[in-house]
């Protein structure tokens, strides 16, 4: 079975071809990392996978189903969750509310029930809360439960965003530069969490990352991109030593 | 400072933070209930505050919680008013049927505005709602058969299940009950997935979408719910003013509603109520100031002779009697609040409370706004 596959992805923005014929396959249980210089098209690939951008050509397959035409709000329900490079949290809400929104894909209450807050709604809310609390325990977010996002330091926000994505109970987790802006210690924590997410929670990770030590530590496979075109695929070491990749980074 | 000791998840699902807060609200309710006895002269004004409270609630859901700013909410109020009066008086149906019709028709109008508005954001959406309001006002003026056209339409007193609510006190309690119900329903939504989805749309559409929120559905729902509340408010408003004329539901009224939620404090139900008190009472204060101010301010100038005093008095008098003054003051207050107190009266109130509970230890820096780096290009 195909867990996740992108085939011949292309997207044009006006004159720019930001992604130009990218194909790759992610096996279940892997950590798959995309690397590449700034502007290579990594985030654009994420936006294509989460269906925020419409591909000019190419297909996306997830769990043997084609998702190239699925509407963006369906993606979470299918089991793909993501974080954003520039953190897109709900800033004027608390950490807990952010995580509970992560449960939206599992919403079962109807509008009229919520309007009068039937006991069923209360019971469902408690279920969502239990699920969110599990994630809070997993990522050590207990001290921040009731803090507003605007009052939190950057490092914690990154973790909250990952927590929110985990609350959707995804099969595939997209992490866009999980270590950017983090201190050395925070980056180490992040490496352990990514490993735990894979081994303890059994979630497949597709990640974009610049920090090569983090990439080498956690990735099973690495894809290098430049100008929207794939340069090399393989283990972290193979890709790092690939002559085209070296050239792309050194600007040769 | 009071520390809320949480021992179960269910505690976070309550409407009130804890027993103490609930008791404060009970006390407030008792206070409001005995108000007609204490200050009978203000019963009419406070009824209007309650109706405006519903309007504030309505716009708070849309602008404060979902982040969709509307400058056309007076139109929904008008639709509610005319629908209610048409159903109860022209069709002779019971009062409750009128209110239901007002709610449903206004909500339907909300959907009609909401669906094309899905493609618009920010100021474009606001302009679209403004255009809608202008069109609706034109409809009110021309649809003689239903609205009475330019002649307007007299509204009879409410009679519910044979009980007359003609008296000021009875009407006061009617408005109070409807407002309390509106608050309860809205608070319920806000502690449910629907309310969270609205807040999510306000703070980050792209993240909301990626978490599974269907933007089209939830934005339309916010419009419909908001307009529906406005419809209910419209039914009460019709009785309150006693005579419907199309020029009541003007853009100025819409601006007042927006003023209400901004001044009260965007993103809180308290803010809607604070704002309603403020906006309903402001015209009363302005008209009092209008009478008293010229004489008071020209007083010192009489020291330079009676002629000087008279000149200043006449100049000030002419100034305060300018017809455009009221909207000007509303606009000015709106701008000042946006600049200096974006959290509104409710934000101010929270700060005051913290000040007193921390008293000798309060630092001015506690609430200094931190510099946040602007989010640059969103998707990159
Ligand atoms: N919405 C858009 N409209 C126009 N151009 C875009 C858009 N999104 C991305 N691009 C362009 O596509 C190219 C790839 O951008 P992308 O954000 O995917 O890079 P990236 O690999 O994530 O880089 P970084 O490491 O800086 O995050 C850039 O040239 C960018 O300007
Ligand atoms: Mg990027």
XYZ file of C-alpha atoms and ligand atoms in Angstrom, chain A residues 13-14 16-19 36-45 47 53 85 176-177 208 210 225, chain B residues 379-380, ligand 1:
57
model
C 3.048 31.605 -9.199
C 2.813 33.977 -12.113
C 7.845 31.605 -10.936
C 7.729 27.842 -10.950
C 8.082 27.360 -7.177
C 7.778 23.576 -7.323
C 17.062 22.965 0.676
C 18.253 26.572 0.573
C 15.868 29.472 1.231
C 13.191 29.776 -1.387
C 13.675 26.213 -2.599
C 9.936 25.525 -2.374
C 9.784 23.454 0.820
C 6.952 25.350 2.472
C 5.137 25.456 -0.843
C 5.159 21.651 -0.888
C 0.937 24.094 1.392
C -2.452 25.792 -2.834
C 7.009 28.038 9.703
C 7.741 23.143 9.007
C 11.143 24.004 10.497
C 11.252 20.648 6.661
C 17.614 23.512 8.193
C 15.469 20.550 -3.208
C 2.085 31.641 4.139
C 5.824 31.654 3.779
N 1.757 32.631 -2.516
C 2.869 32.832 -3.264
N 2.834 33.718 -4.274
C 3.925 33.936 -5.037
N 5.109 33.334 -4.843
C 5.200 32.448 -3.843
C 4.087 32.146 -3.001
N 4.465 31.222 -2.093
C 5.755 30.958 -2.360
N 6.203 31.692 -3.401
C 7.548 31.637 -3.978
O 7.907 30.297 -4.117
C 9.280 30.108 -3.812
C 9.441 29.054 -2.760
O 8.954 29.535 -1.512
P 8.904 28.642 -0.199
O 8.262 29.464 0.845
O 8.292 27.346 -0.498
O 10.435 28.453 0.147
P 11.069 27.628 1.329
O 11.830 26.535 0.712
O 10.065 27.276 2.329
O 12.110 28.681 1.895
P 12.498 29.026 3.417
O 13.628 28.112 3.750
O 12.939 30.437 3.341
O 11.305 28.810 4.239
C 9.817 31.474 -3.407
O 10.468 32.038 -4.501
C 8.574 32.258 -3.056
O 8.786 33.614 -3.321
